Short mmCIF file of C-alpha atoms in Angstrom, two decimals:
data_model
loop_
_atom_site.label_atom_id
_atom_site.label_comp_id
_atom_site.label_asym_id
_atom_site.label_seq_id
_atom_site.Cartn_x
_atom_site.Cartn_y
_atom_site.Cartn_z
CA MET V 1 -33.88 -19.03 -32.74
CA ARG V 2 -31.68 -20.91 -30.32
CA PHE V 3 -28.35 -19.34 -31.27
CA PRO V 4 -28.27 -16.80 -28.43
CA ARG V 5 -28.79 -19.57 -25.93
CA ILE V 6 -26.11 -21.67 -27.52
CA ALA V 7 -23.67 -18.82 -27.43
CA ALA V 8 -24.36 -18.14 -23.83
CA VAL V 9 -23.80 -21.72 -22.91
CA LEU V 10 -20.48 -21.79 -24.87
CA ALA V 11 -19.36 -18.57 -23.13
CA ALA V 12 -20.16 -20.02 -19.76
CA THR V 13 -18.39 -23.26 -20.55
CA LEU V 14 -15.24 -21.29 -21.69
CA ALA V 15 -15.35 -19.27 -18.48
CA THR V 16 -15.62 -22.38 -16.36
CA ALA V 17 -12.75 -24.05 -18.12
CA THR V 18 -10.55 -20.96 -17.57
CA LEU V 19 -11.34 -21.05 -13.82
CA THR V 20 -10.68 -24.79 -13.49
CA THR V 21 -7.27 -24.58 -15.16
CA GLY V 22 -6.16 -22.08 -12.67
CA THR V 23 -5.20 -19.63 -15.45
CA PRO V 24 -6.33 -16.10 -14.58
CA ARG V 25 -8.12 -14.08 -17.17
CA ALA V 26 -6.24 -11.08 -18.48
CA GLU V 27 -8.19 -8.57 -16.42
CA GLU V 28 -7.44 -10.49 -13.20
CA VAL V 29 -3.63 -10.19 -13.59
CA ILE V 30 -2.22 -7.64 -11.07
CA ASP V 31 0.51 -5.42 -12.35
CA LEU V 32 3.11 -4.06 -9.93
CA LYS V 33 6.07 -1.72 -10.39
CA PHE V 34 9.25 -2.53 -8.64
CA ALA V 35 11.63 0.40 -8.29
CA VAL V 36 15.40 -0.55 -8.10
CA PHE V 37 17.97 2.21 -7.90
CA THR V 38 20.94 -0.18 -8.23
CA PRO V 39 22.42 -0.90 -11.65
CA GLU V 40 20.93 -3.77 -13.68
CA GLN V 41 24.32 -5.62 -13.69
CA GLU V 42 24.62 -5.32 -9.94
CA ILE V 43 24.73 -8.66 -8.06
CA THR V 44 21.75 -7.79 -5.84
CA TYR V 45 19.57 -7.24 -8.84
CA GLN V 46 20.71 -10.21 -10.83
CA GLN V 47 20.81 -12.84 -8.09
CA ALA V 48 18.32 -11.69 -5.47
CA ILE V 49 15.82 -9.18 -6.86
CA LYS V 50 15.12 -10.83 -10.24
CA PRO V 51 14.89 -14.31 -8.81
CA TRP V 52 12.47 -13.08 -6.04
CA VAL V 53 10.27 -11.54 -8.64
CA GLN V 54 10.22 -14.65 -10.75
CA ALA V 55 9.49 -16.79 -7.69
CA VAL V 56 6.65 -14.63 -6.57
CA GLU V 57 5.04 -14.60 -10.06
CA GLU V 58 5.31 -18.41 -10.18
CA ALA V 59 4.15 -18.97 -6.65
CA SER V 60 1.07 -16.80 -7.31
CA GLY V 61 0.12 -18.92 -10.27
CA GLY V 62 0.32 -15.95 -12.64
CA ARG V 63 -1.98 -13.81 -10.51
CA VAL V 64 0.67 -11.06 -10.25
CA ARG V 65 3.09 -9.51 -12.80
CA ILE V 66 5.96 -7.53 -11.44
CA GLN V 67 7.68 -5.16 -13.68
CA LEU V 68 11.25 -4.28 -12.75
CA PHE V 69 12.68 -0.76 -13.20
CA PRO V 70 16.50 -1.16 -12.49
CA GLY V 71 19.12 1.50 -12.63
CA GLY V 72 16.92 4.15 -11.14
CA THR V 73 14.55 4.22 -14.15
CA LEU V 74 11.77 5.55 -11.82
CA GLY V 75 14.20 7.60 -9.81
CA ARG V 76 17.99 7.24 -9.15
CA ASP V 77 18.11 8.93 -5.74
CA GLY V 78 18.22 6.18 -3.17
CA SER V 79 16.85 8.61 -0.54
CA LYS V 80 13.60 9.09 -2.59
CA GLN V 81 12.49 5.54 -2.91
CA ILE V 82 10.11 5.66 0.04
CA LYS V 83 8.61 8.89 -1.45
CA MET V 84 7.96 6.98 -4.64
CA LEU V 85 6.04 4.39 -2.75
CA ASN V 86 4.01 6.94 -0.90
CA ASP V 87 3.26 8.88 -4.13
CA GLY V 88 2.26 5.74 -6.10
CA VAL V 89 5.05 5.95 -8.57
CA ALA V 90 6.16 2.46 -7.44
CA ASP V 91 4.40 -0.41 -5.68
CA ILE V 92 7.60 -2.12 -4.40
CA ALA V 93 10.96 -0.51 -3.75
CA PHE V 94 14.48 -1.67 -2.93
CA ILE V 95 15.60 0.80 -0.23
CA ILE V 96 18.46 1.80 1.98
CA PRO V 97 16.72 2.54 5.31
CA ALA V 98 19.59 4.71 6.56
CA TYR V 99 18.60 7.20 3.87
CA ASN V 100 15.30 7.70 5.71
CA PRO V 101 16.34 8.97 9.21
CA GLY V 102 13.77 8.08 11.93
CA LEU V 103 11.78 5.68 9.83
CA PHE V 104 13.58 2.55 11.07
CA PRO V 105 15.23 3.72 14.24
CA ASP V 106 16.61 0.44 15.46
CA ASN V 107 18.31 -0.71 12.27
CA TRP V 108 21.67 0.51 13.65
CA VAL V 109 22.09 -3.01 15.05
CA ILE V 110 23.43 -4.24 11.69
CA GLU V 111 25.73 -1.21 11.58
CA LEU V 112 27.72 -2.18 14.66
CA PRO V 113 31.35 -2.78 13.87
CA ASP V 114 33.04 -6.04 14.87
CA THR V 115 29.80 -8.04 14.83
CA SER V 116 28.76 -9.88 11.60
CA GLN V 117 31.57 -11.12 9.47
CA THR V 118 29.66 -12.12 6.26
CA ALA V 119 26.67 -11.01 4.31
CA SER V 120 25.10 -14.40 4.97
CA GLU V 121 25.11 -14.36 8.72
CA GLY V 122 24.48 -10.61 8.91
CA SER V 123 21.40 -10.79 6.66
CA VAL V 124 19.87 -13.76 8.44
CA ALA V 125 20.45 -12.33 11.94
CA PHE V 126 19.18 -8.96 10.96
CA TRP V 127 16.06 -10.36 9.33
CA ARG V 128 15.33 -12.43 12.45
CA MET V 129 15.56 -9.33 14.52
CA VAL V 130 13.09 -7.58 12.18
CA ASP V 131 10.74 -10.53 11.92
CA SER V 132 10.60 -11.03 15.69
CA GLY V 133 9.28 -7.51 16.21
CA ARG V 134 12.27 -6.53 18.37
CA LEU V 135 13.18 -3.63 16.04
CA ARG V 136 10.93 -0.46 15.88
CA GLY V 137 9.96 0.93 12.60
CA ASP V 138 8.10 0.07 9.37
CA ASP V 139 4.97 1.82 10.53
CA GLY V 140 2.71 2.04 7.46
CA PHE V 141 5.01 -0.29 5.53
CA GLU V 142 5.20 -4.04 4.75
CA VAL V 143 8.81 -5.22 5.01
CA LEU V 144 9.11 -8.18 2.74
CA SER V 145 12.68 -8.72 3.69
CA MET V 146 15.63 -6.92 5.19
CA VAL V 147 19.23 -7.84 4.20
CA ALA V 148 22.77 -6.65 4.67
CA PRO V 149 26.02 -6.85 2.65
CA SER V 150 29.41 -7.79 4.16
CA PRO V 151 30.89 -5.36 6.65
CA TYR V 152 32.29 -2.28 4.99
CA LEU V 153 36.04 -1.73 4.39
CA LEU V 154 37.67 1.49 3.48
CA HIS V 155 38.52 2.34 -0.12
CA GLY V 156 40.02 5.60 -1.29
CA ASN V 157 42.56 7.50 -3.35
CA LYS V 158 44.97 8.39 -0.50
CA PRO V 159 47.41 5.96 1.29
CA MET V 160 45.80 4.09 4.28
CA ASN V 161 48.40 2.00 5.87
CA ARG V 162 47.38 2.40 9.51
CA VAL V 163 44.56 3.97 11.55
CA ALA V 164 46.60 7.14 12.05
CA ASP V 165 46.59 7.80 8.24
CA LEU V 166 42.71 8.33 8.39
CA LYS V 167 43.16 11.46 10.46
CA GLY V 168 41.87 14.47 8.35
CA GLN V 169 40.65 12.28 5.44
CA LYS V 170 37.21 13.17 4.15
CA ILE V 171 35.23 9.91 4.34
CA ARG V 172 31.70 9.38 3.00
CA ILE V 173 29.16 8.20 5.55
CA ALA V 174 25.51 7.14 5.45
CA GLY V 175 24.21 7.11 8.97
CA LYS V 176 24.82 8.56 12.43
CA LEU V 177 26.75 5.42 13.79
CA GLU V 178 29.05 5.41 10.79
CA GLN V 179 29.57 9.14 11.22
CA GLN V 180 30.60 8.68 14.89
CA CYS V 181 32.99 5.83 14.09
CA VAL V 182 34.66 7.85 11.29
CA GLU V 183 35.07 10.70 13.78
CA ALA V 184 36.49 8.30 16.32
CA VAL V 185 39.47 7.64 14.03
CA GLY V 186 40.02 11.27 13.13
CA GLY V 187 38.24 11.25 9.81
CA VAL V 188 35.94 13.97 8.48
CA PRO V 189 32.42 12.57 7.74
CA VAL V 190 30.77 13.59 4.57
CA GLY V 191 27.17 12.49 3.83
CA MET V 192 26.01 11.73 0.27
CA PRO V 193 24.05 9.10 -1.74
CA ILE V 194 25.97 6.15 -3.07
CA THR V 195 25.48 7.30 -6.77
CA LYS V 196 27.59 10.44 -6.07
CA ILE V 197 30.64 8.71 -4.69
CA PRO V 198 32.64 8.03 -7.92
CA GLU V 199 32.55 11.61 -9.04
CA SER V 200 33.19 12.91 -5.46
CA LEU V 201 36.29 10.73 -5.14
CA SER V 202 37.55 11.88 -8.57
CA ARG V 203 37.07 15.51 -7.70
CA GLY V 204 38.54 15.35 -4.19
CA ILE V 205 35.24 16.04 -2.43
CA ILE V 206 35.84 12.92 -0.42
CA ASP V 207 39.05 10.88 0.02
CA ALA V 208 37.64 7.52 0.95
CA THR V 209 34.39 5.57 1.44
CA PRO V 210 33.33 2.59 3.44
CA MET V 211 32.17 -0.03 1.03
CA HIS V 212 32.07 -3.75 0.36
CA TYR V 213 33.88 -5.02 -2.78
CA ALA V 214 30.71 -5.98 -4.69
CA ALA V 215 29.35 -2.38 -4.54
CA LEU V 216 32.69 -0.90 -5.27
CA TYR V 217 32.49 -2.33 -8.78
CA ALA V 218 28.78 -2.22 -9.32
CA PHE V 219 28.58 1.49 -8.72
CA GLY V 220 31.76 2.40 -10.69
CA ILE V 221 33.69 3.34 -7.48
CA SER V 222 36.58 0.93 -8.27
CA SER V 223 37.85 3.17 -10.94
CA ALA V 224 38.28 6.02 -8.54
CA THR V 225 40.09 4.16 -5.77
CA LYS V 226 43.42 2.51 -5.42
CA TYR V 227 44.00 2.12 -1.69
CA HIS V 228 41.97 -0.44 0.21
CA TYR V 229 42.27 -0.65 4.02
CA HIS V 230 40.75 -3.85 5.52
CA ALA V 231 39.53 -2.44 8.84
CA ALA V 232 35.93 -3.30 9.13
CA LEU V 233 32.96 -0.96 9.96
CA GLY V 234 29.46 -2.37 10.16
CA SER V 235 27.06 -3.12 7.35
CA MET V 236 24.21 -1.01 5.83
CA PRO V 237 20.86 -2.69 5.58
CA PHE V 238 18.76 -2.91 2.48
CA GLY V 239 14.96 -3.52 2.38
CA PHE V 240 12.33 -4.90 0.15
CA VAL V 241 9.39 -2.69 1.05
CA MET V 242 5.79 -1.75 0.08
CA THR V 243 3.29 0.55 1.75
CA ARG V 244 1.00 -1.38 4.04
CA GLU V 245 -1.97 -0.06 2.24
CA ARG V 246 -0.84 -1.29 -1.19
CA PHE V 247 0.20 -4.64 0.24
CA GLU V 248 -3.11 -5.26 2.00
CA SER V 249 -4.97 -4.37 -1.21
CA LEU V 250 -3.58 -7.46 -2.86
CA PRO V 251 -5.45 -10.80 -2.83
CA GLU V 252 -4.37 -13.06 0.15
CA ASP V 253 -2.69 -15.60 -2.12
CA VAL V 254 -0.51 -12.96 -3.66
CA ARG V 255 0.45 -11.58 -0.25
CA LYS V 256 1.32 -15.08 0.95
CA ALA V 257 3.53 -15.69 -2.11
CA MET V 258 5.35 -12.50 -1.47
CA GLN V 259 6.00 -13.31 2.20
CA ALA V 260 6.93 -16.96 1.53
CA GLU V 261 9.58 -16.03 -1.06
CA GLY V 262 10.88 -13.14 0.98
CA GLY V 263 11.90 -13.13 4.64
CA GLU V 264 14.73 -15.39 5.67
CA LYS V 265 14.65 -17.30 2.40
CA LEU V 266 15.52 -14.10 0.50
CA ALA V 267 17.97 -13.11 3.22
CA ARG V 268 19.88 -16.35 2.64
CA ILE V 269 19.84 -16.06 -1.15
CA PHE V 270 21.11 -12.40 -0.98
CA GLY V 271 23.76 -13.21 1.62
CA ALA V 272 25.22 -16.16 -0.34
CA ALA V 273 25.27 -14.16 -3.61
CA MET V 274 26.88 -11.19 -1.94
CA ASP V 275 29.57 -13.24 -0.28
CA ALA V 276 30.48 -14.94 -3.48
CA GLU V 277 30.62 -11.64 -5.36
CA ASN V 278 32.76 -10.02 -2.71
CA ALA V 279 35.26 -12.83 -2.86
CA ARG V 280 35.40 -12.62 -6.70
CA ARG V 281 35.88 -8.78 -6.62
CA LEU V 282 38.55 -8.94 -3.94
CA ALA V 283 40.56 -11.35 -6.08
CA GLU V 284 40.03 -9.09 -9.08
CA THR V 285 41.29 -6.15 -7.07
CA GLU V 286 44.39 -8.05 -5.83
CA ALA V 287 45.27 -8.95 -9.44
CA ALA V 288 44.85 -5.43 -10.86
CA PRO V 289 47.91 -3.24 -11.29
CA GLY V 290 48.24 -0.16 -9.19
CA GLN V 291 46.01 -1.33 -6.36
CA THR V 292 47.21 -1.45 -2.71
CA ILE V 293 45.46 -3.68 -0.18
CA VAL V 294 46.47 -3.26 3.42
CA ILE V 295 45.67 -5.89 6.07
CA PRO V 296 46.05 -4.18 9.54
CA THR V 297 48.87 -5.46 11.71
CA ALA V 298 47.91 -6.98 15.06
CA GLU V 299 48.85 -3.62 16.73
CA ASP V 300 46.83 -1.56 14.24
CA ALA V 301 43.90 -3.97 14.42
CA ALA V 302 43.82 -3.52 18.18
CA ALA V 303 43.84 0.24 17.78
CA TRP V 304 40.97 0.11 15.28
CA SER V 305 38.95 -2.24 17.50
CA ALA V 306 39.39 0.05 20.51
CA ALA V 307 38.14 3.06 18.50
CA MET V 308 35.15 1.07 17.14
CA ALA V 309 34.27 -0.12 20.59
CA GLY V 310 34.32 3.40 21.89
CA CYS V 311 32.11 4.86 19.18
CA SER V 312 29.73 1.84 19.31
CA ASP V 313 29.31 1.89 23.05
CA THR V 314 28.60 5.71 23.06
CA PHE V 315 26.14 5.26 20.24
CA VAL V 316 24.36 2.19 21.78
CA ALA V 317 23.99 3.95 25.18
CA GLU V 318 22.17 6.75 23.47
CA GLN V 319 19.55 4.48 21.83
CA GLU V 320 16.28 3.44 23.29
CA ASN V 321 16.74 -0.08 24.69
CA GLY V 322 20.24 0.04 23.06
CA PRO V 323 22.25 -2.35 25.15
CA ALA V 324 19.57 -5.03 25.04
CA LEU V 325 19.17 -4.74 21.33
CA ALA V 326 22.91 -4.96 20.71
CA ALA V 327 23.13 -7.99 22.91
CA ALA V 328 20.15 -9.71 21.17
CA PHE V 329 21.76 -9.15 17.71
CA LYS V 330 25.10 -10.58 18.92
CA ALA V 331 23.31 -13.56 20.42
CA GLU V 332 21.44 -14.14 17.19
CA LEU V 333 24.81 -14.24 15.34
CA ASP V 334 26.09 -16.76 17.84
CA ARG V 335 23.03 -18.96 17.26
CA ILE V 336 23.47 -18.80 13.49
CA ARG V 337 27.19 -19.71 13.77
CA ALA V 338 26.11 -22.79 15.95
CA GLU V 339 23.52 -24.00 13.43
#
């Protein structure tokens, strides 16, 4: 009988058709888990993370399928995201590098006060520093992009009308440079993950926190604050990261799709979305009853800048290649502003 031969020919024809159409067979689709500790409604998730995932899936021609786990579904603690990658709980993670001391030792450049003015220019300048290899770190990791929100302002539940009012206030910090700058204005630094800030403000564990307006609302911190002091600290970087081993295990075309849709392209998308959201949330705060927004006077702004310069200079001098890195970051910002 010739039926077996006919069946074999048909099977081969179908397999060839599948390959020529570019549609992968079910067993060829690569599933990846993306851990996101930020809330699903947060602007980063909605306008940067989700679009990046969709772009990668499309650019890979359906070779990869990335399942998102927002709101800390795989783990809410921002400081444990790297551990989840190393343990294989997640394949990709959205991280706060400052929560992993020593892992990205030169990321402090984006934390410098009085440098970047917006999320857009800060994110692009920071990514270019990372991409050029000038910043140490990421050993064992593939950094798909590094981004930064707008510089942090101070938000709390005690009056902040001038720099002197910060003396003795318990202020949440997330990094050594931020700690030194809080100490420079007489504040008492208190370290904690971002998810614990609302309760800590309500219970008086802290009096204020550096934060940009978008995160103030996304993490429920706005309900615990009524005083907003517009003296700027630096920014805190965020990263899209995989372990190098997991990344290199992927097919070359998938790796290229991730890199092409990440990097500076993603930094620009993130920055634009964050700047727009900050402007919207600032307007919302201005219109809300019981909220006090203070713009420092020229004299107070000068006092703040002097304090920030002092803590920054001290910190930079303590870092390996510190002055050169700080100068390079500021020069990158100048180039971006001239583009």
